[in-house]
XYZ file of C-alpha atoms in Angstrom:
687
model
C 352.035 38.477 -164.216
C 349.299 35.995 -162.219
C 348.160 34.636 -165.673
C 351.570 33.201 -166.226
C 352.362 32.135 -162.692
C 350.768 28.607 -164.203
C 353.542 27.988 -166.281
C 356.113 29.133 -163.337
C 355.856 25.439 -161.123
C 353.049 22.791 -160.906
C 351.791 20.611 -159.260
C 353.192 17.144 -158.194
C 355.852 17.855 -155.704
C 356.405 16.674 -152.277
C 357.344 19.745 -150.664
C 355.579 21.124 -147.454
C 352.727 23.660 -148.579
C 353.877 26.767 -148.205
C 357.879 26.155 -148.054
C 360.018 28.961 -148.462
C 362.061 27.834 -150.912
C 359.767 26.694 -153.268
C 357.612 30.425 -152.602
C 360.537 31.909 -153.556
C 361.375 30.007 -156.827
C 357.560 30.733 -157.344
C 357.978 34.109 -157.071
C 361.766 34.143 -159.492
C 359.860 32.048 -162.077
C 356.697 34.122 -162.794
C 358.964 37.175 -163.078
C 360.587 34.816 -165.008
C 357.594 34.716 -167.773
C 356.685 38.332 -166.815
C 359.672 39.924 -168.492
C 359.727 36.930 -171.024
C 356.209 36.712 -172.421
C 355.233 39.723 -173.156
C 358.064 40.118 -175.117
C 357.352 36.735 -176.495
C 354.667 37.834 -177.983
C 355.763 41.154 -179.726
C 358.643 38.900 -181.425
C 355.787 37.033 -183.454
C 353.874 39.993 -184.469
C 356.742 41.424 -185.130
C 358.006 37.879 -187.983
C 354.504 38.264 -188.781
C 355.468 41.472 -190.519
C 358.618 40.303 -191.512
C 356.634 37.105 -193.995
C 354.302 38.835 -195.165
C 356.754 41.843 -195.987
C 359.616 39.056 -197.869
C 355.579 37.118 -199.342
C 354.434 40.800 -200.962
C 358.258 41.403 -202.300
C 358.385 38.157 -203.206
C 355.103 37.968 -205.083
C 355.400 41.312 -207.135
C 358.935 39.935 -208.532
C 357.576 36.943 -209.234
C 354.826 39.324 -211.611
C 357.694 42.232 -212.348
C 358.519 39.746 -216.005
C 354.974 38.177 -216.621
C 353.905 38.895 -220.111
C 350.215 39.364 -218.554
C 349.597 41.894 -221.251
C 350.091 39.740 -224.492
C 348.223 37.101 -225.292
C 349.698 33.870 -224.425
C 352.516 34.890 -223.597
C 352.369 32.032 -220.570
C 353.317 28.642 -220.816
C 351.742 25.587 -219.059
C 353.857 23.867 -216.399
C 352.766 19.791 -216.460
C 350.877 19.774 -213.837
C 348.824 22.178 -215.862
C 350.048 25.185 -213.814
C 351.307 28.404 -215.192
C 355.105 28.811 -215.893
C 355.837 32.638 -215.353
C 359.800 33.523 -217.245
C 361.632 34.941 -214.273
C 365.124 36.257 -215.116
C 367.788 34.589 -213.359
C 369.255 37.433 -211.230
C 365.506 37.733 -209.332
C 364.184 33.639 -209.534
C 368.065 33.928 -207.847
C 366.747 36.211 -205.232
C 362.740 35.190 -204.551
C 364.282 32.179 -203.837
C 366.428 33.518 -201.972
C 363.473 35.634 -199.964
C 361.504 31.905 -199.680
C 364.636 30.543 -197.650
C 364.867 33.422 -195.237
C 360.526 33.405 -195.308
C 360.104 29.539 -194.933
C 363.305 30.308 -191.631
C 361.505 32.470 -190.435
C 357.790 30.648 -190.604
C 359.436 28.253 -188.750
C 360.804 29.912 -186.381
C 357.771 32.312 -185.418
C 356.259 28.197 -184.734
C 358.622 27.557 -182.210
C 357.711 30.520 -180.589
C 353.963 30.101 -180.682
C 353.954 26.439 -180.904
C 356.675 24.462 -180.325
C 356.611 20.163 -180.417
C 354.726 20.137 -177.409
C 352.236 22.436 -178.250
C 352.606 25.440 -175.450
C 355.479 27.338 -177.569
C 359.169 28.071 -176.300
C 360.402 27.214 -173.043
C 360.767 30.761 -170.968
C 363.606 29.419 -169.160
C 365.893 26.945 -168.537
C 367.178 25.774 -165.353
C 370.181 23.126 -163.250
C 369.449 22.728 -159.744
C 372.675 21.335 -157.664
C 370.316 18.607 -156.029
C 370.545 20.353 -152.615
C 366.921 21.149 -152.640
C 364.464 19.188 -150.652
C 361.810 19.663 -153.373
C 361.251 18.897 -156.893
C 364.800 17.040 -157.427
C 363.205 13.248 -157.295
C 361.122 12.231 -160.932
C 358.031 11.393 -161.122
C 357.749 14.536 -158.861
C 359.025 16.870 -160.585
C 357.223 20.584 -160.703
C 358.910 22.575 -163.531
C 357.307 22.907 -167.410
C 360.071 23.757 -168.615
C 363.601 21.853 -170.143
C 365.090 21.654 -166.823
C 368.860 18.760 -164.682
C 369.963 17.940 -161.705
C 373.168 17.326 -161.222
C 376.393 17.821 -158.937
C 376.376 20.060 -155.810
C 379.636 21.583 -156.592
C 379.493 22.455 -160.426
C 375.955 23.163 -161.122
C 377.057 26.674 -162.197
C 379.333 25.034 -165.091
C 376.650 23.400 -165.947
C 374.682 26.182 -166.405
C 377.430 28.061 -168.589
C 376.800 24.701 -170.734
C 373.319 24.961 -170.877
C 373.688 29.146 -171.867
C 375.937 28.749 -174.606
C 374.415 26.059 -176.686
C 371.306 28.404 -176.377
C 372.512 31.135 -177.683
C 374.140 29.659 -180.196
C 370.093 28.700 -180.989
C 369.166 32.409 -180.001
C 372.149 33.415 -182.429
C 371.236 31.596 -185.243
C 367.399 32.965 -184.849
C 368.548 36.199 -185.278
C 370.401 36.247 -187.692
C 367.975 35.030 -190.706
C 365.253 38.529 -188.447
C 368.759 40.736 -189.447
C 368.713 39.253 -193.000
C 364.717 40.350 -193.147
C 365.413 42.849 -192.136
C 367.751 43.897 -194.498
C 366.190 42.749 -197.322
C 362.555 44.525 -196.667
C 364.767 47.424 -195.934
C 366.348 47.119 -199.734
C 370.076 47.209 -197.868
C 371.590 43.167 -198.086
C 374.536 42.980 -199.484
C 376.153 39.669 -198.973
C 379.763 40.066 -199.029
C 379.537 43.151 -196.115
C 376.475 41.280 -194.164
C 377.423 37.474 -194.467
C 380.519 37.986 -192.611
C 378.649 38.997 -189.247
C 376.005 37.432 -189.173
C 377.431 34.146 -189.126
C 379.353 34.895 -186.206
C 376.517 36.854 -184.067
C 376.829 35.873 -180.688
C 375.231 36.923 -177.153
C 377.343 39.216 -176.349
C 376.680 41.280 -179.788
C 372.999 41.129 -179.107
C 370.737 44.456 -179.367
C 368.611 45.107 -175.760
C 366.297 43.503 -177.545
C 366.978 40.600 -178.785
C 368.784 39.738 -175.314
C 365.764 40.644 -173.382
C 364.144 37.678 -175.672
C 366.704 35.068 -174.794
C 365.146 32.648 -172.774
C 367.629 32.995 -169.203
C 369.773 30.094 -167.411
C 368.424 29.165 -164.139
C 371.789 27.959 -161.849
C 369.720 27.474 -158.635
C 371.247 26.026 -155.211
C 371.468 25.780 -151.902
C 373.766 28.922 -150.314
C 375.317 25.904 -147.933
C 376.770 24.379 -151.029
C 377.729 27.019 -153.720
C 379.890 28.404 -149.996
C 382.127 24.664 -150.145
C 382.053 22.975 -153.058
C 380.608 24.775 -155.015
C 382.161 27.808 -154.753
C 385.142 27.782 -157.621
C 382.878 27.181 -159.609
C 380.493 30.637 -158.523
C 383.806 32.236 -158.064
C 384.734 31.582 -161.954
C 381.078 32.670 -163.483
C 380.760 35.715 -161.193
C 383.699 36.955 -162.237
C 382.929 36.436 -166.475
C 380.119 38.033 -168.751
C 378.334 34.398 -169.341
C 374.446 36.250 -168.208
C 373.355 33.069 -165.762
C 371.244 33.579 -163.343
C 372.283 31.982 -160.344
C 368.980 31.474 -157.358
C 370.900 30.867 -154.113
C 368.167 29.702 -150.955
C 370.012 31.476 -147.753
C 370.368 29.586 -144.330
C 373.126 32.197 -142.003
C 374.602 29.642 -139.820
C 373.780 26.541 -141.876
C 376.821 24.950 -143.692
C 377.739 21.492 -145.277
C 379.450 20.900 -142.112
C 376.336 21.210 -139.833
C 374.002 23.927 -138.396
C 375.410 26.886 -136.125
C 378.714 25.550 -137.369
C 381.475 29.394 -137.659
C 381.840 30.838 -141.232
C 382.390 33.774 -141.578
C 381.228 33.961 -145.413
C 378.707 36.121 -147.070
C 377.417 35.082 -150.125
C 375.801 37.793 -150.975
C 379.431 40.123 -149.609
C 381.059 37.835 -151.726
C 379.462 38.710 -155.151
C 378.769 42.050 -154.865
C 383.279 42.057 -154.424
C 383.283 40.586 -158.034
C 382.382 44.456 -158.595
C 381.092 43.388 -162.667
C 377.836 40.957 -161.587
C 374.493 41.890 -160.460
C 373.124 41.032 -156.874
C 370.274 40.613 -155.328
C 368.962 39.107 -151.542
C 365.559 39.145 -150.685
C 362.809 37.451 -149.015
C 359.749 35.870 -150.689
C 357.595 38.073 -147.401
C 358.309 40.544 -149.374
C 356.644 40.209 -152.881
C 357.057 43.263 -154.111
C 361.074 44.179 -153.918
C 361.779 40.796 -154.935
C 359.997 40.599 -157.697
C 361.162 44.075 -159.368
C 364.718 42.387 -158.015
C 364.850 40.210 -160.313
C 362.864 41.899 -163.413
C 365.257 43.591 -162.911
C 367.914 41.522 -162.948
C 367.039 40.079 -165.748
C 367.885 42.614 -167.974
C 371.473 42.672 -166.974
C 374.053 41.678 -169.687
C 375.806 39.928 -167.115
C 375.815 37.603 -164.121
C 373.395 37.933 -160.966
C 372.837 36.296 -158.060
C 369.477 35.824 -155.987
C 369.277 35.296 -152.811
C 366.318 34.583 -151.178
C 365.912 33.560 -147.352
C 364.728 30.691 -146.892
C 364.254 28.353 -143.742
C 364.408 25.255 -142.588
C 361.308 24.393 -141.511
C 360.595 23.637 -145.276
C 362.621 20.308 -144.609
C 360.410 19.657 -141.391
C 357.316 18.010 -141.142
C 355.189 19.778 -139.182
C 356.245 22.956 -139.408
C 354.258 24.936 -142.340
C 353.111 27.801 -140.486
C 356.929 28.641 -139.019
C 358.092 28.971 -142.316
C 356.695 32.512 -143.397
C 357.350 33.621 -140.408
C 361.272 32.605 -140.233
C 361.751 34.157 -143.288
C 359.780 37.748 -141.792
C 362.337 36.654 -139.410
C 365.725 36.834 -141.000
C 364.760 39.240 -142.968
C 363.791 42.050 -140.101
C 367.198 40.814 -137.899
C 369.109 41.469 -140.724
C 370.628 37.598 -141.019
C 369.644 37.761 -144.456
C 368.984 42.296 -144.693
C 367.660 42.991 -147.966
C 369.835 43.675 -150.881
C 370.599 45.678 -154.007
C 373.327 46.020 -155.813
C 373.762 47.110 -159.870
C 376.854 47.438 -161.156
C 375.731 50.037 -164.219
C 374.279 51.996 -161.502
C 377.224 54.705 -160.612
C 380.787 54.609 -160.516
C 380.710 54.860 -156.179
C 379.264 51.570 -154.466
C 377.306 54.015 -152.847
C 375.091 54.774 -155.715
C 375.357 50.768 -157.146
C 374.619 48.791 -153.687
C 370.643 50.030 -152.141
C 369.369 48.746 -148.934
C 365.362 49.702 -149.638
C 364.008 47.327 -148.403
C 365.251 46.675 -145.058
C 363.099 47.225 -141.259
C 364.228 50.226 -140.209
C 367.435 51.059 -142.429
C 368.641 53.815 -140.087
C 369.611 51.173 -136.717
C 370.989 48.617 -136.051
C 367.166 45.975 -135.266
C 364.015 47.172 -135.968
C 362.064 46.939 -132.522
C 359.310 45.315 -131.709
C 356.619 44.617 -128.576
C 355.714 42.137 -127.337
C 352.794 40.906 -124.879
C 353.277 39.159 -122.635
C 351.256 38.834 -118.821
C 352.380 38.561 -116.018
C 351.628 36.570 -111.919
C 348.935 38.156 -111.349
C 347.597 37.528 -115.244
C 347.205 41.280 -116.181
C 348.529 42.250 -119.904
C 352.161 43.647 -119.618
C 354.433 44.398 -123.063
C 358.061 44.393 -123.661
C 359.542 46.918 -126.891
C 362.514 44.244 -127.636
C 365.483 44.638 -130.860
C 364.214 41.963 -133.169
C 368.311 40.267 -133.550
C 369.396 37.329 -135.385
C 368.579 35.177 -132.633
C 365.083 35.626 -132.371
C 365.327 34.611 -136.406
C 367.541 31.604 -135.005
C 364.788 31.074 -132.492
C 362.096 30.152 -134.731
C 363.982 28.054 -137.062
C 364.003 23.823 -136.625
C 367.789 23.268 -137.516
C 368.996 25.317 -135.128
C 367.195 25.353 -131.647
C 369.255 23.012 -130.006
C 370.561 26.381 -128.900
C 368.407 27.527 -126.840
C 368.241 26.120 -123.454
C 366.326 26.375 -120.124
C 368.631 28.612 -117.396
C 370.243 26.140 -115.052
C 368.009 25.992 -111.879
C 370.609 27.897 -109.773
C 371.703 30.731 -112.907
C 370.450 34.210 -110.261
C 369.393 36.851 -112.299
C 372.262 39.039 -112.713
C 374.260 36.983 -114.841
C 371.842 37.195 -117.132
C 371.731 39.272 -119.786
C 369.983 40.862 -122.416
C 370.978 38.953 -125.616
C 371.086 42.292 -127.644
C 372.967 43.912 -124.815
C 375.048 41.079 -124.389
C 376.001 41.531 -128.379
C 376.925 44.725 -127.585
C 378.852 45.966 -124.536
C 382.122 45.674 -124.825
C 383.929 42.706 -123.609
C 385.004 43.067 -119.916
C 381.223 44.214 -119.507
C 380.706 40.980 -120.812
C 382.746 38.200 -118.666
C 380.707 36.565 -115.615
C 376.818 37.442 -118.205
C 375.259 34.443 -119.800
C 373.023 36.245 -122.824
C 369.680 35.361 -122.766
C 366.816 35.717 -125.078
C 362.993 36.449 -123.608
C 359.866 34.277 -125.258
C 356.379 33.320 -124.779
C 355.586 30.197 -122.993
C 352.435 28.287 -123.483
C 350.495 30.142 -120.660
C 351.737 33.608 -122.131
C 354.496 34.865 -119.444
C 357.735 36.081 -120.111
C 360.511 32.737 -119.701
C 363.962 33.273 -121.057
C 366.246 31.456 -122.552
C 369.596 30.848 -123.052
C 371.793 31.198 -125.742
C 374.600 29.434 -127.211
C 378.112 30.972 -127.889
C 377.688 29.556 -131.841
C 374.872 31.885 -132.311
C 376.414 34.941 -130.597
C 379.537 34.196 -133.033
C 376.897 34.081 -135.986
C 375.273 37.040 -134.510
C 378.007 39.564 -133.973
C 379.240 37.954 -136.934
C 375.523 39.090 -139.567
C 375.342 42.160 -136.956
C 379.183 42.985 -138.791
C 378.325 42.210 -143.110
C 375.019 45.272 -141.807
C 377.406 47.512 -140.202
C 379.597 47.108 -143.201
C 376.938 47.155 -146.011
C 375.488 50.405 -144.305
C 378.929 52.153 -144.844
C 379.277 50.042 -148.782
C 375.898 52.488 -149.501
C 376.611 56.001 -147.976
C 374.314 55.480 -145.149
C 377.221 55.736 -142.033
C 381.379 56.838 -141.814
C 383.472 54.628 -141.023
C 385.356 56.165 -137.697
C 388.379 57.262 -139.885
C 386.497 58.931 -141.758
C 384.194 61.027 -139.808
C 387.976 61.876 -137.860
C 389.477 62.939 -141.114
C 385.973 64.706 -142.549
C 383.658 65.693 -139.230
C 386.200 66.740 -136.659
C 387.670 69.724 -138.829
C 384.266 71.002 -139.071
C 383.396 70.606 -135.469
C 386.460 72.491 -135.079
C 385.812 75.278 -137.125
C 382.272 75.149 -135.848
C 383.413 75.640 -131.767
C 385.845 78.152 -133.353
C 382.919 80.234 -134.590
C 380.600 79.730 -131.371
C 383.209 80.564 -129.056
C 383.624 84.086 -131.454
C 380.243 84.497 -130.788
C 379.896 84.394 -126.779
C 383.249 86.263 -127.086
C 381.672 89.365 -129.415
C 377.659 88.906 -127.230
C 379.646 88.738 -123.742
C 381.786 92.088 -125.247
C 378.686 94.023 -126.136
C 376.931 93.102 -123.169
C 379.982 94.189 -120.858
C 379.661 97.429 -122.598
C 376.062 97.705 -122.490
C 375.469 97.190 -118.814
C 379.119 100.215 -118.261
C 377.547 102.554 -120.658
C 374.126 102.896 -120.592
C 374.063 103.980 -117.273
C 375.664 106.979 -116.907
C 373.888 107.934 -120.509
C 370.240 106.955 -118.788
C 371.845 109.666 -115.509
C 373.141 111.898 -118.255
C 370.112 112.432 -120.056
C 368.207 112.921 -116.602
C 370.906 115.567 -116.151
C 370.069 117.163 -118.535
C 365.263 116.953 -118.146
C 365.805 118.087 -115.425
C 368.398 121.423 -116.355
C 366.782 122.345 -118.777
C 363.219 121.634 -116.694
C 364.510 125.026 -114.206
C 364.726 127.062 -117.411
C 367.958 129.199 -117.197
C 370.326 126.624 -116.021
C 371.425 128.662 -112.690
C 368.946 125.584 -110.100
C 370.949 124.520 -108.295
C 370.140 119.900 -108.029
C 369.226 120.025 -104.446
C 366.282 122.948 -105.578
C 365.402 120.759 -108.635
C 365.090 118.038 -106.389
C 362.953 119.358 -104.060
C 360.659 120.543 -106.709
C 360.580 117.362 -108.390
C 359.775 115.698 -105.293
C 356.171 118.056 -104.662
C 355.471 116.589 -107.534
C 351.754 113.705 -106.995
C 352.974 110.806 -107.059
C 356.609 111.043 -107.757
C 358.814 108.826 -105.360
C 362.263 110.734 -104.548
C 364.956 108.526 -104.974
C 368.245 109.846 -102.326
C 371.637 110.491 -104.165
C 374.243 108.988 -102.941
C 378.247 108.735 -104.102
C 377.832 104.931 -106.454
C 374.195 105.509 -107.589
C 373.308 102.755 -105.710
C 372.012 104.471 -102.494
C 376.097 104.423 -100.403
C 377.953 107.274 -99.542
C 375.968 109.494 -99.973
C 377.363 112.899 -99.607
C 375.367 116.516 -98.050
C 377.402 118.783 -99.770
C 376.093 117.999 -103.150
C 372.197 119.056 -102.492
C 373.740 123.212 -102.355
C 375.489 122.280 -105.362
C 374.919 124.459 -109.266
C 375.659 122.230 -111.866
C 376.217 123.762 -115.357
C 376.425 121.569 -118.498
C 378.451 122.515 -121.526
C 375.339 123.535 -124.225
C 374.285 120.337 -125.426
C 373.556 121.855 -129.221
C 377.075 122.185 -129.066
C 377.626 118.413 -127.890
C 377.349 115.326 -129.994
C 374.668 113.541 -129.268
C 374.185 109.998 -127.651
C 372.504 107.776 -128.322
C 371.365 105.422 -125.463
C 368.125 103.644 -127.549
C 370.213 100.100 -127.161
C 370.506 98.819 -130.776
C 367.390 97.720 -133.366
C 366.802 94.179 -134.203
C 366.041 94.545 -138.229
C 363.247 92.413 -139.121
C 363.068 90.225 -142.732
C 362.050 91.489 -145.849
C 360.200 88.750 -146.898
C 360.686 88.672 -150.478
C 358.611 89.360 -153.535
C 355.794 86.377 -153.393
C 355.331 85.120 -156.836
C 354.240 82.283 -158.936
C 356.465 79.313 -157.550
C 355.826 80.410 -154.464
C 352.086 80.774 -153.939
C 352.099 77.305 -155.353
C 354.529 76.040 -152.681
C 351.940 77.440 -150.054
C 349.303 74.787 -151.404
C 351.333 72.050 -150.258
C 349.694 68.873 -149.376
C 349.615 66.910 -146.886
C 350.430 63.100 -146.988
C 347.186 60.710 -146.070
C 346.015 57.030 -145.869
C 342.804 55.740 -146.980
C 343.643 53.798 -143.859
C 339.907 51.970 -144.501
C 340.646 50.522 -147.662
C 344.190 49.124 -145.872
C 344.517 45.333 -146.596
C 347.217 45.007 -144.038
C 350.193 43.743 -146.041
C 352.748 45.258 -143.544
C 354.610 46.415 -147.059
C 354.561 50.134 -145.287
C 355.917 49.479 -141.731
C 358.058 47.249 -143.058
C 359.385 50.637 -144.430
C 359.852 52.499 -141.350
C 357.651 51.342 -138.335
C 358.688 53.872 -136.716
C 356.401 56.279 -139.600
C 353.905 54.337 -139.888
C 351.726 52.538 -137.405
C 348.213 49.785 -137.322
C 345.499 51.615 -135.850
C 342.995 48.907 -133.568
C 341.176 48.469 -136.882
C 344.809 47.373 -137.962
C 344.860 48.952 -140.776
C 347.796 51.740 -141.125
C 348.138 55.493 -141.313
C 351.023 57.739 -140.564
C 352.187 58.215 -137.081
C 355.272 60.423 -137.508
C 355.867 62.611 -140.763
C 359.344 63.295 -139.079
C 360.129 60.414 -138.599
C 361.036 59.364 -141.671
C 361.838 60.823 -145.305
C 359.445 61.656 -148.369
C 361.308 59.069 -150.627
C 360.535 56.288 -148.061
C 356.195 57.959 -148.205
C 356.929 57.388 -152.169
C 357.986 53.781 -151.682
C 355.703 52.805 -149.606
C 353.558 54.360 -152.451
C 354.684 52.588 -154.773
C 354.699 48.728 -152.762
C 351.804 49.504 -151.771
C 348.938 46.628 -153.152
C 345.698 48.959 -153.107
C 347.578 52.114 -154.270
C 345.935 54.229 -150.741
C 349.144 55.771 -149.906
C 348.972 59.402 -151.266
C 352.529 60.919 -150.067
C 351.442 64.446 -150.503
C 354.772 67.572 -150.769
C 357.029 67.113 -149.504
C 358.523 68.352 -145.659
C 362.089 68.779 -146.304
C 363.463 70.212 -149.361
C 366.965 69.873 -148.657
C 366.270 66.159 -148.925
C 368.736 64.782 -151.611
C 367.021 63.085 -155.099
C 363.862 65.046 -154.149
C 363.119 65.939 -158.504
C 363.643 62.257 -158.705
C 361.109 60.925 -155.445
C 358.418 64.046 -156.393
C 357.847 62.296 -160.512
C 357.658 59.180 -159.021
C 354.981 60.447 -156.399
C 352.717 62.086 -159.279
C 351.144 59.774 -159.198
C 349.461 58.343 -156.206
C 348.636 62.139 -155.324
């Protein structure tokens, strides 16, 4: 990928270094090069093999009728060359083979060298002119054909470019197919020419389609959702494989920054159902590149919505561009998502939210270090909300003001708490955001209603995406599904509790009498003939060393003792004829371990996951996946903080994204985790 990066965007433009739009487009075009160039090299080699094969067949035909076994059998040409006699049919076929060779040779030259000496362009592009860089002569950084057009029709222009490009590709593929049929001895003009003459991109094989240079329509989210939305929607409803690259900054519309706009480009693209949709950020290059490479292979429209920052259009804000793009991802302003219509039949199979930090929470959290009035260091844990992202956007900073001097602290409510509070609790409250002042003390900024509305919309989009991806159940579904299960569970618990109480009551009632009877039986048997009175037995028992006599009572608790009992004689029925009474409490059966086998022996050899922290490059890839599972030590090197705070899937994803491959997922902790076999197979190369 690195060796192809230089071909994506070259120097010459007047953009601020580190601009988020340029960084995002660099990654997209580098992905295009990495996708196309290896296939082009393979195709050039394939053309060479076809040309050599056709040349060999033509030479064999030429030599087939040559009278080399007879002296003087060859005639001479006016220029002194030999004239080889050839049958008419063979002569026509040799001419046909030469025509194919000539076309393939020209095609190979265009792929490898071309008029410019650099070979065929890897892509083409139409730009709607909304970007602040690379659109004005001579500041042209694109080493491939491109055109800048009006804001609203860049996608329509891209469709026209695509149709013209695909016709050229179809003509080249038709000659390749003719060559293959000729070498296989299967070419029949009457049978194959009608099909080859009408060949278009819809009938390309997957290999042929992947060779076609992608046509990119590059634009700004605000313009494409405004005057250009009709053209964009028409494209997404079609089957034209145009790749729309969108620089998305929520809250910025054609009417001005911070204006209300309920439309979300990624959600609208998903609503078309047949378009591939990627939403990513240049701060997560692995997610962006993987999504673009996957989207280039789809045989339909694709949308690459990339988080952008207005800092790229403001001089002096170069240092904040990367931070703003990262905050757009972490605050759910531009969440990472991938929607692939070919991934399954249900929305949950098609939509993936991988790449978002702490996707099971409303917002991820971060630690804000500050110093108090005594210069003592303090740390506050806060969520990353849309307000945190908006505060880093130069175009939206006017929505944050210092509280008035007469503002009482009770009237201020932290922004995240304000968003989650019901309407009645918001009355009389003003949302604010904690900020660090120049002396690193803790300050506050009042947030405008426009940012509150924007945050509410983005939070609702995030909730909708979670439900669409199957991460969260709507309240109505939860009521229909979970309520009957919960009710049945409660009934079972109550039944078990009733049985337990009845069992305890029975034991409390029967066991004292059973124990007393056994004691009496033991005493009577000790008397020998059974005629000794209770009083005599007790006196004899009291005389035994170490035995303390217990006074008898009518109720067994020392109350209401009857003196007449001392002289009574108790005659018990023969114990042999009586049914035995077992006073021993029922024993709990020990679980019988299953027989050990080889599989269970292997399970005993569990591999603990670990990270070679000393090799960590502090790239934040694993931290962004799950901040509770992964953390940094004092040396700013990653380690596994809490294994139970995440899933095996997240471990494997972190291992795949780690640029130095130091994460070893080990064996799964939860055997019931969904799609475990797939993730175990992926984890094998990292163990």
